[in-house]
């Protein structure tokens, strides 16, 4: 049984992330979507909120599990028995960073393979930062993120909240 992990910040999950998960599910038996607990990075949503939004958005995928991890991605991959790490590649601009990380992770754990998947072209310009910025100024994010995320963003940036 081939299991992979899909690590990221997911602050918040977007339809681009979901597109990558759906492609990974078509290739592997189990996909563990895992939120990085990175204390050095300030985020809009807590790890628990991000996990909750991922779980709700991915509830129809029976072979997807959502969790979180501390420390090195490769250690988490080994711990859960994953053979690979899924990452998304939107454009050439993602490539340099992803390539560097893939090679470093291979150096750390040669048995874990990084798999880069390209989303549908409609998601190539989409990222969590753009979604957060749009939502902050009451822009409509409904075509970019799952329903649960639209609701959570409304609560975060509610009009009665200054
Ligand atoms: P990280 O901080 O680890 O980059 P992100 O949540 O921003 O966390 O992204 C996680 C992974 O998903 C990365 O590999 C990123 O390239 C990919 N990704 C992010 N947005 C999209 C998108 N719109 N389409 C496809 N892949 C994406």
Short mmCIF file of C-alpha atoms and ligand atoms in Angstrom, two decimals:
data_model
loop_
_atom_site.label_atom_id
_atom_site.label_comp_id
_atom_site.label_asym_id
_atom_site.label_seq_id
_atom_site.Cartn_x
_atom_site.Cartn_y
_atom_site.Cartn_z
CA UNK A 1 0.00 0.00 0.00
CA UNK A 2 1.54 3.32 -1.09
CA UNK A 3 1.04 6.16 1.33
CA UNK A 4 2.19 9.75 0.75
CA UNK A 5 2.14 12.93 2.78
CA UNK A 6 1.21 16.37 1.49
CA UNK A 7 2.76 18.89 3.88
CA UNK A 8 2.10 22.62 3.90
CA UNK A 9 1.03 25.68 5.82
CA UNK A 10 -2.56 25.66 4.49
CA UNK A 11 -3.32 29.11 5.95
CA UNK A 12 -6.02 28.60 4.72
CA UNK A 13 -6.60 25.64 2.35
CA UNK A 14 -7.49 26.78 -1.19
CA UNK A 15 -9.05 25.05 -4.19
CA UNK A 16 -5.50 24.77 -5.58
CA UNK A 17 -4.51 22.58 -2.61
CA UNK A 18 -7.67 20.49 -3.09
CA UNK A 19 -6.80 20.03 -6.77
CA UNK A 20 -3.37 18.65 -5.77
CA UNK A 21 -4.97 16.30 -3.20
CA UNK A 22 -7.40 14.93 -5.78
CA UNK A 23 -4.52 14.18 -8.16
CA UNK A 24 -2.52 12.51 -5.40
CA UNK A 25 -5.51 10.36 -4.39
CA UNK A 26 -5.76 9.11 -7.97
CA UNK A 27 -2.15 7.93 -7.79
CA UNK A 28 -1.71 6.64 -4.24
CA UNK A 29 -3.65 4.51 -1.76
CA UNK A 30 -3.58 7.00 1.09
CA UNK A 31 -2.80 10.72 1.23
CA UNK A 32 -1.99 12.33 4.56
CA UNK A 33 -2.47 16.08 4.34
CA UNK A 34 -0.34 17.47 7.12
CA UNK A 35 -0.19 20.99 8.56
CA UNK A 36 3.26 22.24 9.56
CA UNK A 37 3.38 23.43 13.17
CA UNK A 38 5.91 26.17 12.54
CA UNK A 39 6.21 28.42 15.58
CA UNK A 40 8.51 30.79 13.66
CA UNK A 41 5.83 31.66 11.11
CA UNK A 42 2.91 33.89 12.03
CA UNK A 43 -0.36 32.63 10.64
CA UNK A 44 -3.92 33.90 10.37
CA UNK A 45 -5.47 30.60 11.50
CA UNK A 46 -4.25 28.34 14.31
CA UNK A 47 -3.03 24.86 13.41
CA UNK A 48 -6.26 23.44 14.87
CA UNK A 49 -8.41 25.75 12.73
CA UNK A 50 -6.40 24.84 9.62
CA UNK A 51 -6.77 21.12 10.36
CA UNK A 52 -10.52 21.57 10.91
CA UNK A 53 -10.97 23.40 7.59
CA UNK A 54 -8.95 20.73 5.74
CA UNK A 55 -10.99 17.93 7.33
CA UNK A 56 -14.27 19.54 6.37
CA UNK A 57 -13.12 20.36 2.82
CA UNK A 58 -11.77 16.85 2.23
CA UNK A 59 -14.45 14.82 4.01
CA UNK A 60 -15.66 13.21 0.77
CA UNK A 61 -12.23 11.73 0.07
CA UNK A 62 -12.21 8.40 1.86
CA UNK A 63 -8.48 7.79 1.46
CA UNK A 64 -7.37 11.17 2.79
CA UNK A 65 -6.28 11.75 6.38
CA UNK A 66 -5.53 15.17 7.89
CA UNK A 67 -2.99 15.71 10.66
CA UNK A 68 -0.21 18.09 11.73
CA UNK A 69 3.49 17.74 12.40
CA UNK A 70 6.42 19.35 14.19
CA UNK A 71 9.98 19.41 12.92
CA UNK A 72 11.30 17.84 9.76
CA UNK A 73 8.90 16.72 7.03
CA UNK A 74 10.98 13.60 6.32
CA UNK A 75 10.71 12.49 9.94
CA UNK A 76 6.95 12.78 9.79
CA UNK A 77 6.92 10.87 6.50
CA UNK A 78 8.95 8.06 8.08
CA UNK A 79 6.79 8.02 11.20
CA UNK A 80 3.59 7.47 9.24
CA UNK A 81 5.20 5.05 6.78
CA UNK A 82 4.91 7.29 3.71
CA UNK A 83 6.94 6.54 0.59
CA UNK A 84 6.75 10.06 -0.75
CA UNK A 85 6.14 13.77 -0.22
CA UNK A 86 3.62 15.53 -2.47
CA UNK A 87 4.13 19.19 -3.31
CA UNK A 88 2.35 21.47 -5.75
CA UNK A 89 4.05 23.25 -8.62
CA UNK A 90 2.18 26.24 -9.98
CA UNK A 91 4.82 27.95 -12.07
CA UNK A 92 8.54 28.13 -12.71
CA UNK A 93 8.73 30.51 -9.75
CA UNK A 94 7.82 27.60 -7.41
CA UNK A 95 10.38 25.34 -9.00
CA UNK A 96 13.62 26.64 -7.54
CA UNK A 97 12.38 26.38 -3.93
CA UNK A 98 10.65 23.03 -4.40
CA UNK A 99 13.67 21.56 -6.17
CA UNK A 100 16.00 22.71 -3.40
CA UNK A 101 13.75 21.24 -0.74
CA UNK A 102 13.31 17.98 -2.61
CA UNK A 103 17.07 17.51 -2.88
CA UNK A 104 17.64 18.41 0.77
CA UNK A 105 14.92 15.98 1.84
CA UNK A 106 16.46 13.29 -0.35
CA UNK A 107 19.81 13.93 1.35
CA UNK A 108 18.14 13.54 4.74
CA UNK A 109 16.10 10.47 3.80
CA UNK A 110 17.01 8.86 0.48
CA UNK A 111 14.09 6.42 0.61
CA UNK A 112 11.46 9.20 0.58
CA UNK A 113 10.68 10.53 -2.91
CA UNK A 114 9.29 14.00 -3.58
CA UNK A 115 6.50 14.09 -6.15
CA UNK A 116 5.65 17.46 -7.71
CA UNK A 117 2.14 17.75 -9.13
CA UNK A 118 0.81 20.54 -11.34
CA UNK A 119 -2.69 21.85 -10.62
CA UNK A 120 -5.25 22.84 -13.24
CA UNK A 121 -4.16 26.07 -14.98
CA UNK A 122 -7.01 27.96 -13.30
CA UNK A 123 -5.25 27.60 -9.94
CA UNK A 124 -1.77 28.64 -11.02
CA UNK A 125 -2.12 32.20 -9.73
CA UNK A 126 -3.82 31.18 -6.49
CA UNK A 127 -2.20 31.12 -3.07
CA UNK A 128 -3.24 31.47 0.56
CA UNK A 129 -1.70 34.95 0.91
CA UNK A 130 -3.83 36.35 -1.94
CA UNK A 131 -6.93 34.77 -0.37
CA UNK A 132 -6.15 36.27 3.06
CA UNK A 133 -5.55 39.71 1.55
CA UNK A 134 -8.74 39.59 -0.50
CA UNK A 135 -10.82 38.48 2.47
CA UNK A 136 -9.34 41.13 4.72
CA UNK A 137 -10.79 43.81 2.46
CA UNK A 138 -14.11 42.01 2.07
CA UNK A 139 -13.29 40.73 -1.43
CA UNK A 140 -15.25 37.71 -2.67
CA UNK A 141 -13.13 34.58 -2.20
CA UNK A 142 -15.89 32.04 -2.81
CA UNK A 143 -14.52 30.78 -6.13
CA UNK A 144 -11.05 30.23 -4.70
CA UNK A 145 -11.62 28.34 -1.46
CA UNK A 146 -13.95 25.67 -0.03
CA UNK A 147 -17.20 26.82 1.62
CA UNK A 148 -15.97 26.26 5.16
CA UNK A 149 -13.03 28.60 4.49
CA UNK A 150 -15.34 31.34 3.16
CA UNK A 151 -17.28 31.10 6.43
CA UNK A 152 -14.19 31.10 8.66
CA UNK A 153 -12.72 34.08 6.82
CA UNK A 154 -16.00 35.98 7.26
CA UNK A 155 -15.79 35.36 11.00
CA UNK A 156 -12.12 36.43 11.13
CA UNK A 157 -12.67 39.59 9.13
CA UNK A 158 -16.29 40.24 10.10
CA UNK A 159 -17.49 43.78 9.43
CA UNK A 160 -18.25 44.39 13.11
CA UNK A 161 -14.68 43.43 13.94
CA UNK A 162 -12.21 46.24 13.54
P1 LIG B 1 4.20 26.01 2.28
O1 LIG B 1 4.42 27.10 3.28
O2 LIG B 1 4.76 24.69 2.74
O3 LIG B 1 4.61 26.35 0.87
P2 LIG B 1 1.45 26.19 1.34
O4 LIG B 1 0.20 25.88 2.08
O5 LIG B 1 1.62 27.57 0.82
O6 LIG B 1 2.62 25.77 2.32
O7 LIG B 1 1.62 25.20 0.11
C1 LIG B 1 1.71 23.83 0.27
C2 LIG B 1 2.01 23.18 -1.07
O8 LIG B 1 0.91 23.38 -1.94
C3 LIG B 1 3.22 23.77 -1.80
O9 LIG B 1 3.88 22.73 -2.49
C4 LIG B 1 2.63 24.75 -2.76
O10 LIG B 1 3.45 24.90 -3.91
C5 LIG B 1 1.33 24.05 -3.11
N1 LIG B 1 0.31 25.00 -3.52
C6 LIG B 1 -0.09 26.13 -2.91
N2 LIG B 1 -1.06 26.76 -3.61
C7 LIG B 1 -1.28 25.98 -4.70
C8 LIG B 1 -2.14 26.09 -5.83
N3 LIG B 1 -2.95 27.11 -6.03
N4 LIG B 1 -2.09 25.10 -6.74
C9 LIG B 1 -1.24 24.07 -6.59
N5 LIG B 1 -0.40 23.91 -5.57
C10 LIG B 1 -0.41 24.86 -4.64
#
